[in-house]
GROMACS .gro file of N, CA and C in nm:
model
  462
    1MET      N    1   0.761   1.087   0.202
    1MET     CA    2   0.865   1.012   0.138
    1MET      C    3   0.815   0.967   0.001
    2ARG      N    4   0.901   0.974  -0.097
    2ARG     CA    5   0.866   0.930  -0.232
    2ARG      C    6   0.887   0.779  -0.244
    3PHE      N    7   0.795   0.715  -0.314
    3PHE     CA    8   0.801   0.570  -0.335
    3PHE      C    9   0.880   0.546  -0.463
    4ASP      N   10   1.011   0.517  -0.448
    4ASP     CA   11   1.097   0.499  -0.565
    4ASP      C   12   1.142   0.353  -0.575
    5ALA      N   13   1.229   0.325  -0.671
    5ALA     CA   14   1.273   0.187  -0.695
    5ALA      C   15   1.346   0.128  -0.575
    6ASP      N   16   1.430   0.207  -0.508
    6ASP     CA   17   1.502   0.155  -0.391
    6ASP      C   18   1.405   0.117  -0.279
    7LEU      N   19   1.307   0.202  -0.255
    7LEU     CA   20   1.207   0.169  -0.153
    7LEU      C   21   1.124   0.048  -0.193
    8ALA      N   22   1.094   0.036  -0.322
    8ALA     CA   23   1.018  -0.081  -0.369
    8ALA      C   24   1.097  -0.209  -0.343
    9ASP      N   25   1.228  -0.207  -0.369
    9ASP     CA   26   1.311  -0.325  -0.340
    9ASP      C   27   1.309  -0.356  -0.191
   10HIS      N   28   1.320  -0.253  -0.109
   10HIS     CA   29   1.318  -0.270   0.037
   10HIS      C   30   1.183  -0.329   0.081
   11VAL      N   31   1.073  -0.277   0.028
   11VAL     CA   32   0.940  -0.327   0.064
   11VAL      C   33   0.927  -0.474   0.024
   12ASP      N   34   0.974  -0.511  -0.093
   12ASP     CA   35   0.967  -0.651  -0.134
   12ASP      C   36   1.044  -0.741  -0.037
   13ARG      N   37   1.161  -0.696   0.006
   13ARG     CA   38   1.237  -0.776   0.103
   13ARG      C   39   1.161  -0.788   0.235
   14LEU      N   40   1.096  -0.680   0.278
   14LEU     CA   41   1.015  -0.686   0.400
   14LEU      C   42   0.898  -0.783   0.384
   15MET      N   43   0.835  -0.785   0.268
   15MET     CA   44   0.720  -0.873   0.246
   15MET      C   45   0.762  -1.019   0.243
   16SER      N   46   0.891  -1.045   0.214
   16SER     CA   47   0.936  -1.185   0.209
   16SER      C   48   0.931  -1.251   0.347
   17ILE      N   49   0.918  -1.171   0.453
   17ILE     CA   50   0.900  -1.227   0.587
   17ILE      C   51   0.771  -1.308   0.593
   18GLU      N   52   0.668  -1.259   0.525
   18GLU     CA   53   0.537  -1.325   0.524
   18GLU      C   54   0.517  -1.411   0.399
   19VAL      N   55   0.582  -1.374   0.289
   19VAL     CA   56   0.567  -1.445   0.161
   19VAL      C   57   0.707  -1.489   0.118
   20PRO      N   58   0.752  -1.608   0.161
   20PRO     CA   59   0.887  -1.653   0.128
   20PRO      C   60   0.916  -1.649  -0.021
   21GLY      N   61   1.037  -1.603  -0.054
   21GLY     CA   62   1.078  -1.595  -0.193
   21GLY      C   63   1.051  -1.461  -0.258
   22LEU      N   64   0.962  -1.384  -0.201
   22LEU     CA   65   0.933  -1.253  -0.259
   22LEU      C   66   1.056  -1.165  -0.244
   23GLY      N   67   1.093  -1.094  -0.348
   23GLY     CA   68   1.210  -1.009  -0.343
   23GLY      C   69   1.337  -1.080  -0.385
   24ASP      N   70   1.330  -1.210  -0.415
   24ASP     CA   71   1.445  -1.287  -0.461
   24ASP      C   72   1.461  -1.260  -0.611
   25ARG      N   73   1.568  -1.192  -0.648
   25ARG     CA   74   1.588  -1.154  -0.789
   25ARG      C   75   1.608  -1.274  -0.881
   26ASP      N   76   1.654  -1.386  -0.824
   26ASP     CA   77   1.677  -1.506  -0.906
   26ASP      C   78   1.549  -1.583  -0.933
   27ARG      N   79   1.446  -1.559  -0.851
   27ARG     CA   80   1.318  -1.627  -0.870
   27ARG      C   81   1.206  -1.523  -0.863
   28PRO      N   82   1.177  -1.458  -0.975
   28PRO     CA   83   1.072  -1.356  -0.973
   28PRO      C   84   0.939  -1.412  -0.924
   29SER      N   85   0.866  -1.329  -0.852
   29SER     CA   86   0.736  -1.367  -0.796
   29SER      C   87   0.628  -1.279  -0.858
   30ARG      N   88   0.507  -1.330  -0.865
   30ARG     CA   89   0.397  -1.247  -0.915
   30ARG      C   90   0.345  -1.154  -0.805
   31TYR      N   91   0.398  -1.170  -0.684
   31TYR     CA   92   0.356  -1.086  -0.572
   31TYR      C   93   0.461  -0.980  -0.543
   32GLY      N   94   0.423  -0.883  -0.462
   32GLY     CA   95   0.513  -0.775  -0.426
   32GLY      C   96   0.471  -0.645  -0.489
   33VAL      N   97   0.562  -0.549  -0.490
   33VAL     CA   98   0.532  -0.418  -0.546
   33VAL      C   99   0.503  -0.433  -0.695
   34VAL      N  100   0.389  -0.384  -0.738
   34VAL     CA  101   0.355  -0.385  -0.881
   34VAL      C  102   0.436  -0.273  -0.944
   35ARG      N  103   0.511  -0.308  -1.049
   35ARG     CA  104   0.604  -0.212  -1.109
   35ARG      C  105   0.577  -0.191  -1.257
   36GLY      N  106   0.630  -0.078  -1.305
   36GLY     CA  107   0.642  -0.058  -1.448
   36GLY      C  108   0.765  -0.136  -1.490
   37TRP      N  109   0.871  -0.067  -1.530
   37TRP     CA  110   0.994  -0.137  -1.561
   37TRP      C  111   1.067  -0.172  -1.432
   38SER      N  112   1.105  -0.071  -1.354
   38SER     CA  113   1.166  -0.097  -1.224
   38SER      C  114   1.101  -0.013  -1.114
   39LEU      N  115   1.042   0.099  -1.154
   39LEU     CA  116   0.977   0.187  -1.058
   39LEU      C  117   0.841   0.131  -1.019
   40PRO      N  118   0.795   0.163  -0.899
   40PRO     CA  119   0.658   0.124  -0.863
   40PRO      C  120   0.560   0.184  -0.964
   41ARG      N  121   0.461   0.105  -1.004
   41ARG     CA  122   0.359   0.157  -1.096
   41ARG      C  123   0.263   0.242  -1.014
   42LEU      N  124   0.253   0.370  -1.050
   42LEU     CA  125   0.163   0.462  -0.985
   42LEU      C  126   0.046   0.486  -1.079
   43VAL      N  127  -0.071   0.443  -1.036
   43VAL     CA  128  -0.191   0.450  -1.120
   43VAL      C  129  -0.278   0.567  -1.073
   44PRO      N  130  -0.329   0.646  -1.167
   44PRO     CA  131  -0.420   0.754  -1.125
   44PRO      C  132  -0.538   0.697  -1.046
   45MET      N  133  -0.571   0.763  -0.937
   45MET     CA  134  -0.678   0.715  -0.850
   45MET      C  135  -0.809   0.698  -0.927
   46ALA      N  136  -0.838   0.787  -1.020
   46ALA     CA  137  -0.962   0.777  -1.097
   46ALA      C  138  -0.970   0.644  -1.172
   47GLU      N  139  -0.857   0.594  -1.220
   47GLU     CA  140  -0.857   0.466  -1.292
   47GLU      C  141  -0.882   0.348  -1.198
   48VAL      N  142  -0.838   0.361  -1.073
   48VAL     CA  143  -0.866   0.256  -0.974
   48VAL      C  144  -1.015   0.259  -0.941
   49LEU      N  145  -1.067   0.379  -0.916
   49LEU     CA  146  -1.209   0.393  -0.881
   49LEU      C  147  -1.300   0.346  -0.995
   50ASN      N  148  -1.258   0.366  -1.120
   50ASN     CA  149  -1.337   0.323  -1.236
   50ASN      C  150  -1.307   0.179  -1.275
   51ARG      N  151  -1.226   0.111  -1.193
   51ARG     CA  152  -1.191  -0.029  -1.213
   51ARG      C  153  -1.118  -0.057  -1.344
   52LYS      N  154  -1.041   0.042  -1.391
   52LYS     CA  155  -0.958   0.022  -1.509
   52LYS      C  156  -0.828  -0.047  -1.473
   53HIS      N  157  -0.784  -0.033  -1.348
   53HIS     CA  158  -0.663  -0.099  -1.299
   53HIS      C  159  -0.695  -0.171  -1.169
   54TRP      N  160  -0.638  -0.289  -1.156
   54TRP     CA  161  -0.644  -0.367  -1.033
   54TRP      C  162  -0.787  -0.395  -0.987
   55ALA      N  163  -0.875  -0.415  -1.083
   55ALA     CA  164  -1.017  -0.438  -1.052
   55ALA      C  165  -1.040  -0.569  -0.977
   56GLN      N  166  -0.954  -0.667  -0.997
   56GLN     CA  167  -0.977  -0.799  -0.936
   56GLN      C  168  -0.894  -0.823  -0.810
   57VAL      N  169  -0.815  -0.725  -0.768
   57VAL     CA  170  -0.729  -0.745  -0.650
   57VAL      C  171  -0.815  -0.762  -0.526
   58ARG      N  172  -0.785  -0.869  -0.451
   58ARG     CA  173  -0.859  -0.896  -0.327
   58ARG      C  174  -0.770  -0.885  -0.204
   59THR      N  175  -0.638  -0.903  -0.222
   59THR     CA  176  -0.547  -0.904  -0.108
   59THR      C  177  -0.422  -0.825  -0.142
   60GLY      N  178  -0.388  -0.729  -0.058
   60GLY     CA  179  -0.266  -0.654  -0.080
   60GLY      C  180  -0.255  -0.535   0.014
   61VAL      N  181  -0.144  -0.467   0.002
   61VAL     CA  182  -0.120  -0.343   0.073
   61VAL      C  183  -0.116  -0.233  -0.033
   62TYR      N  184  -0.179  -0.121  -0.005
   62TYR     CA  185  -0.180  -0.011  -0.101
   62TYR      C  186  -0.119   0.112  -0.036
   63ALA      N  187  -0.065   0.197  -0.123
   63ALA     CA  188  -0.012   0.326  -0.079
   63ALA      C  189  -0.077   0.433  -0.165
   64ALA      N  190  -0.144   0.527  -0.101
   64ALA     CA  191  -0.199   0.642  -0.171
   64ALA      C  192  -0.090   0.748  -0.176
   65LEU      N  193  -0.076   0.812  -0.292
   65LEU     CA  194   0.028   0.913  -0.311
   65LEU      C  195  -0.034   1.042  -0.365
   66ASN      N  196   0.036   1.152  -0.342
   66ASN     CA  197  -0.012   1.280  -0.396
   66ASN      C  198   0.050   1.302  -0.535
   67ASP      N  199   0.024   1.419  -0.593
   67ASP     CA  200   0.073   1.448  -0.728
   67ASP      C  201   0.225   1.445  -0.739
   68ASP      N  202   0.294   1.470  -0.628
   68ASP     CA  203   0.440   1.470  -0.627
   68ASP      C  204   0.498   1.333  -0.592
   69ALA      N  205   0.413   1.231  -0.587
   69ALA     CA  206   0.452   1.092  -0.556
   69ALA      C  207   0.499   1.074  -0.412
   70PHE      N  208   0.455   1.162  -0.322
   70PHE     CA  209   0.482   1.142  -0.180
   70PHE      C  210   0.373   1.054  -0.121
   71VAL      N  211   0.413   0.960  -0.039
   71VAL     CA  212   0.318   0.866   0.021
   71VAL      C  213   0.235   0.939   0.126
   72THR      N  214   0.103   0.935   0.108
   72THR     CA  215   0.014   1.002   0.202
   72THR      C  216  -0.055   0.904   0.295
   73TYR      N  217  -0.074   0.779   0.251
   73TYR     CA  218  -0.148   0.683   0.333
   73TYR      C  219  -0.109   0.541   0.294
   74VAL      N  220  -0.105   0.453   0.391
   74VAL     CA  221  -0.081   0.310   0.366
   74VAL      C  222  -0.192   0.232   0.433
   75GLY      N  223  -0.253   0.139   0.360
   75GLY     CA  224  -0.359   0.055   0.413
   75GLY      C  225  -0.351  -0.082   0.349
   76SER      N  226  -0.448  -0.168   0.383
   76SER     CA  227  -0.448  -0.302   0.325
   76SER      C  228  -0.590  -0.349   0.300
   77VAL      N  229  -0.601  -0.449   0.214
   77VAL     CA  230  -0.729  -0.514   0.185
   77VAL      C  231  -0.708  -0.664   0.189
   78ARG      N  232  -0.813  -0.732   0.233
   78ARG     CA  233  -0.818  -0.880   0.226
   78ARG      C  234  -0.966  -0.915   0.228
   79ARG      N  235  -1.019  -0.945   0.113
   79ARG     CA  236  -1.162  -0.973   0.099
   79ARG      C  237  -1.184  -1.090   0.005
   80GLN      N  238  -1.305  -1.139   0.004
   80GLN     CA  239  -1.342  -1.248  -0.086
   80GLN      C  240  -1.373  -1.199  -0.227
   81GLU      N  241  -1.400  -1.070  -0.240
   81GLU     CA  242  -1.430  -1.012  -0.371
   81GLU      C  243  -1.335  -0.896  -0.397
   82ALA      N  244  -1.345  -0.839  -0.517
   82ALA     CA  245  -1.260  -0.724  -0.553
   82ALA      C  246  -1.266  -0.618  -0.444
   83ALA      N  247  -1.150  -0.562  -0.408
   83ALA     CA  248  -1.145  -0.484  -0.285
   83ALA      C  249  -1.097  -0.339  -0.299
   84LEU      N  250  -1.012  -0.309  -0.396
   84LEU     CA  251  -0.949  -0.177  -0.395
   84LEU      C  252  -1.045  -0.061  -0.419
   85ALA      N  253  -1.123  -0.066  -0.525
   85ALA     CA  254  -1.214   0.045  -0.553
   85ALA      C  255  -1.312   0.068  -0.438
   86PRO      N  256  -1.377  -0.036  -0.385
   86PRO     CA  257  -1.467  -0.012  -0.271
   86PRO      C  258  -1.394   0.047  -0.149
   87ARG      N  259  -1.271   0.003  -0.125
   87ARG     CA  260  -1.196   0.054  -0.010
   87ARG      C  261  -1.163   0.202  -0.028
   88MET      N  262  -1.122   0.240  -0.149
   88MET     CA  263  -1.091   0.382  -0.174
   88MET      C  264  -1.217   0.468  -0.160
   89ARG      N  265  -1.328   0.420  -0.214
   89ARG     CA  266  -1.454   0.496  -0.199
   89ARG      C  267  -1.489   0.514  -0.052
   90HIS      N  268  -1.467   0.413   0.029
   90HIS     CA  269  -1.493   0.422   0.173
   90HIS      C  270  -1.405   0.532   0.235
   91HIS      N  271  -1.277   0.533   0.202
   91HIS     CA  272  -1.189   0.638   0.253
   91HIS      C  273  -1.239   0.776   0.214
   92PHE      N  274  -1.283   0.791   0.091
   92PHE     CA  275  -1.328   0.922   0.042
   92PHE      C  276  -1.460   0.964   0.105
   93ARG      N  277  -1.546   0.869   0.138
   93ARG     CA  278  -1.670   0.903   0.210
   93ARG      C  279  -1.638   0.953   0.351
   94ILE      N  280  -1.543   0.890   0.417
   94ILE     CA  281  -1.505   0.930   0.553
   94ILE      C  282  -1.443   1.070   0.553
   95ASP      N  283  -1.358   1.099   0.456
   95ASP     CA  284  -1.291   1.229   0.448
   95ASP      C  285  -1.281   1.272   0.302
   96PRO      N  286  -1.379   1.349   0.253
   96PRO     CA  287  -1.380   1.390   0.112
   96PRO      C  288  -1.257   1.471   0.069
   97ARG      N  289  -1.187   1.533   0.165
   97ARG     CA  290  -1.066   1.610   0.129
   97ARG      C  291  -0.959   1.519   0.070
   98ARG      N  292  -0.964   1.392   0.101
   98ARG     CA  293  -0.865   1.299   0.048
   98ARG      C  294  -0.872   1.291  -0.104
   99CYS      N  295  -0.988   1.316  -0.161
   99CYS     CA  296  -1.003   1.312  -0.308
   99CYS      C  297  -0.905   1.408  -0.375
  100GLU      N  298  -0.872   1.517  -0.308
  100GLU     CA  299  -0.782   1.618  -0.366
  100GLU      C  300  -0.636   1.579  -0.354
  101THR      N  301  -0.600   1.505  -0.250
  101THR     CA  302  -0.459   1.476  -0.227
  101THR      C  303  -0.419   1.333  -0.259
  102TRP      N  304  -0.510   1.239  -0.252
  102TRP     CA  305  -0.478   1.100  -0.286
  102TRP      C  306  -0.503   1.081  -0.435
  103THR      N  307  -0.407   1.118  -0.516
  103THR     CA  308  -0.428   1.121  -0.661
  103THR      C  309  -0.374   0.999  -0.734
  104GLN      N  310  -0.288   0.921  -0.667
  104GLN     CA  311  -0.228   0.803  -0.729
  104GLN      C  312  -0.230   0.688  -0.629
  105LEU      N  313  -0.219   0.568  -0.682
  105LEU     CA  314  -0.217   0.451  -0.595
  105LEU      C  315  -0.106   0.357  -0.641
  106ALA      N  316  -0.032   0.305  -0.543
  106ALA     CA  317   0.066   0.199  -0.567
  106ALA      C  318   0.014   0.074  -0.495
  107LEU      N  319   0.054  -0.042  -0.543
  107LEU     CA  320   0.002  -0.167  -0.489
  107LEU      C  321   0.115  -0.265  -0.461
  108ILE      N  322   0.106  -0.330  -0.347
  108ILE     CA  323   0.191  -0.443  -0.313
  108ILE      C  324   0.098  -0.563  -0.310
  109GLU      N  325   0.103  -0.644  -0.416
  109GLU     CA  326   0.010  -0.758  -0.425
  109GLU      C  327   0.057  -0.871  -0.335
  110LEU      N  328  -0.040  -0.933  -0.267
  110LEU     CA  329  -0.012  -1.045  -0.177
  110LEU      C  330  -0.101  -1.163  -0.215
  111PRO      N  331  -0.060  -1.284  -0.180
  111PRO     CA  332  -0.143  -1.401  -0.213
  111PRO      C  333  -0.277  -1.395  -0.139
  112ASP      N  334  -0.383  -1.434  -0.208
  112ASP     CA  335  -0.516  -1.437  -0.145
  112ASP      C  336  -0.521  -1.536  -0.029
  113SER      N  337  -0.430  -1.631  -0.027
  113SER     CA  338  -0.428  -1.732   0.080
  113SER      C  339  -0.362  -1.682   0.208
  114LEU      N  340  -0.302  -1.564   0.204
  114LEU     CA  341  -0.234  -1.510   0.322
  114LEU      C  342  -0.337  -1.479   0.432
  115GLU      N  343  -0.309  -1.519   0.553
  115GLU     CA  344  -0.401  -1.495   0.665
  115GLU      C  345  -0.414  -1.346   0.694
  116ALA      N  346  -0.530  -1.309   0.748
  116ALA     CA  347  -0.560  -1.169   0.776
  116ALA      C  348  -0.454  -1.104   0.866
  117LYS      N  349  -0.409  -1.175   0.969
  117LYS     CA  350  -0.308  -1.117   1.059
  117LYS      C  351  -0.176  -1.093   0.987
  118ALA      N  352  -0.142  -1.180   0.892
  118ALA     CA  353  -0.019  -1.161   0.815
  118ALA      C  354  -0.031  -1.039   0.723
  119VAL      N  355  -0.150  -1.019   0.664
  119VAL     CA  356  -0.171  -0.901   0.579
  119VAL      C  357  -0.154  -0.774   0.663
  120LEU      N  358  -0.207  -0.774   0.784
  120LEU     CA  359  -0.191  -0.657   0.871
  120LEU      C  360  -0.045  -0.634   0.909
  121ARG      N  361   0.029  -0.741   0.933
  121ARG     CA  362   0.173  -0.724   0.961
  121ARG      C  363   0.244  -0.665   0.840
  122CYS      N  364   0.205  -0.709   0.721
  122CYS     CA  365   0.262  -0.653   0.598
  122CYS      C  366   0.231  -0.503   0.590
  123GLU      N  367   0.107  -0.466   0.617
  123GLU     CA  368   0.069  -0.325   0.617
  123GLU      C  369   0.156  -0.246   0.715
  124GLY      N  370   0.177  -0.301   0.834
  124GLY     CA  371   0.259  -0.234   0.934
  124GLY      C  372   0.403  -0.216   0.887
  125ARG      N  373   0.458  -0.318   0.824
  125ARG     CA  374   0.596  -0.308   0.775
  125ARG      C  375   0.607  -0.207   0.661
  126VAL      N  376   0.513  -0.212   0.567
  126VAL     CA  377   0.516  -0.118   0.454
  126VAL      C  378   0.499   0.025   0.507
  127GLY      N  379   0.406   0.044   0.597
  127GLY     CA  380   0.384   0.178   0.652
  127GLY      C  381   0.507   0.234   0.720
  128ARG      N  382   0.577   0.151   0.797
  128ARG     CA  383   0.699   0.197   0.863
  128ARG      C  384   0.806   0.234   0.760
  129ALA      N  385   0.814   0.160   0.650
  129ALA     CA  386   0.913   0.188   0.546
  129ALA      C  387   0.880   0.315   0.468
  130LEU      N  388   0.751   0.337   0.442
  130LEU     CA  389   0.710   0.451   0.357
  130LEU      C  390   0.674   0.576   0.436
  131ASP      N  391   0.653   0.564   0.567
  131ASP     CA  392   0.626   0.678   0.656
  131ASP      C  393   0.520   0.773   0.599
  132PRO      N  394   0.396   0.727   0.589
  132PRO     CA  395   0.290   0.807   0.526
  132PRO      C  396   0.253   0.933   0.604
  133LEU      N  397   0.205   1.032   0.532
  133LEU     CA  398   0.170   1.161   0.591
  133LEU      C  399   0.038   1.159   0.667
  134ASP      N  400  -0.061   1.081   0.621
  134ASP     CA  401  -0.197   1.089   0.674
  134ASP      C  402  -0.236   0.980   0.774
  135ASN      N  403  -0.160   0.873   0.783
  135ASN     CA  404  -0.199   0.767   0.878
  135ASN      C  405  -0.192   0.818   1.021
  136GLU      N  406  -0.289   0.774   1.100
  136GLU     CA  407  -0.287   0.805   1.242
  136GLU      C  408  -0.229   0.688   1.321
  137ARG      N  409  -0.235   0.569   1.263
  137ARG     CA  410  -0.178   0.450   1.326
  137ARG      C  411  -0.150   0.346   1.217
  138LEU      N  412  -0.069   0.249   1.255
  138LEU     CA  413  -0.038   0.136   1.168
  138LEU      C  414  -0.045   0.009   1.251
  139PRO      N  415  -0.074  -0.105   1.188
  139PRO     CA  416  -0.078  -0.230   1.263
  139PRO      C  417   0.057  -0.262   1.327
  140ALA      N  418   0.052  -0.337   1.435
  140ALA     CA  419   0.173  -0.376   1.507
  140ALA      C  420   0.259  -0.469   1.422
  141VAL      N  421   0.388  -0.461   1.447
  141VAL     CA  422   0.486  -0.550   1.384
  141VAL      C  423   0.565  -0.615   1.497
  142PRO      N  424   0.569  -0.749   1.502
  142PRO     CA  425   0.640  -0.816   1.611
  142PRO      C  426   0.785  -0.767   1.624
  143GLY      N  427   0.824  -0.739   1.747
  143GLY     CA  428   0.960  -0.696   1.773
  143GLY      C  429   0.989  -0.551   1.746
  144ARG      N  430   0.888  -0.475   1.704
  144ARG     CA  431   0.909  -0.333   1.673
  144ARG      C  432   0.823  -0.249   1.766
  145ARG      N  433   0.873  -0.130   1.797
  145ARG     CA  434   0.794  -0.037   1.877
  145ARG      C  435   0.675   0.013   1.796
  146PRO      N  436   0.570   0.059   1.864
  146PRO     CA  437   0.457   0.116   1.790
  146PRO      C  438   0.502   0.233   1.703
  147TRP      N  439   0.442   0.242   1.586
  147TRP     CA  440   0.472   0.352   1.493
  147TRP      C  441   0.402   0.477   1.542
  148LEU      N  442   0.468   0.589   1.534
  148LEU     CA  443   0.409   0.717   1.572
  148LEU      C  444   0.400   0.806   1.450
  149PRO      N  445   0.283   0.866   1.426
  149PRO     CA  446   0.270   0.954   1.310
  149PRO      C  447   0.356   1.078   1.328
  150ARG      N  448   0.388   1.140   1.216
  150ARG     CA  449   0.463   1.266   1.219
  150ARG      C  450   0.379   1.374   1.286
  151ALA      N  451   0.448   1.471   1.342
  151ALA     CA  452   0.378   1.587   1.396
  151ALA      C  453   0.319   1.664   1.277
  152ARG      N  454   0.195   1.699   1.289
  152ARG     CA  455   0.128   1.772   1.179
  152ARG      C  456   0.156   1.921   1.191
  153GLN      N  457   0.177   1.981   1.076
  153GLN     CA  458   0.203   2.125   1.074
  153GLN      C  459   0.071   2.200   1.064
  154GLY      N  460   0.071   2.319   1.121
  154GLY     CA  461  -0.046   2.405   1.106
  154GLY      C  462  -0.134   2.401   1.216
   0.00000   0.00000   0.00000
């Protein structure tokens, strides 16, 4: 699925469950989907790894995308120090093939004060909305059935 402006609006509304006011057009928030003008800002993965973008982010949900802007993976970070670049490097160490397909990153920024369990619920909600290609599981969301990955081809 492509991460477009409509999905970004939907994700912001979902995040408002954990971060009240997020997604309210009358009261803009510094949290939620990081955007250019209205579209989600898609940053080249190399710039995230080199800490040119989002170097100080400690808490949020991220979506890795391929060259065609299809969502390949959804995950989250919540740390005391900068988190995105180290987390991406960890993913690439586990599976180096991801370096070829995870070429862009989108970010849903969350408050650093958000509890770890709430961040995981946010990850679960975002993952269900974006239906990533590479995730094998997503965190539980209260009142929702477990997410099942797509059948893999080949």
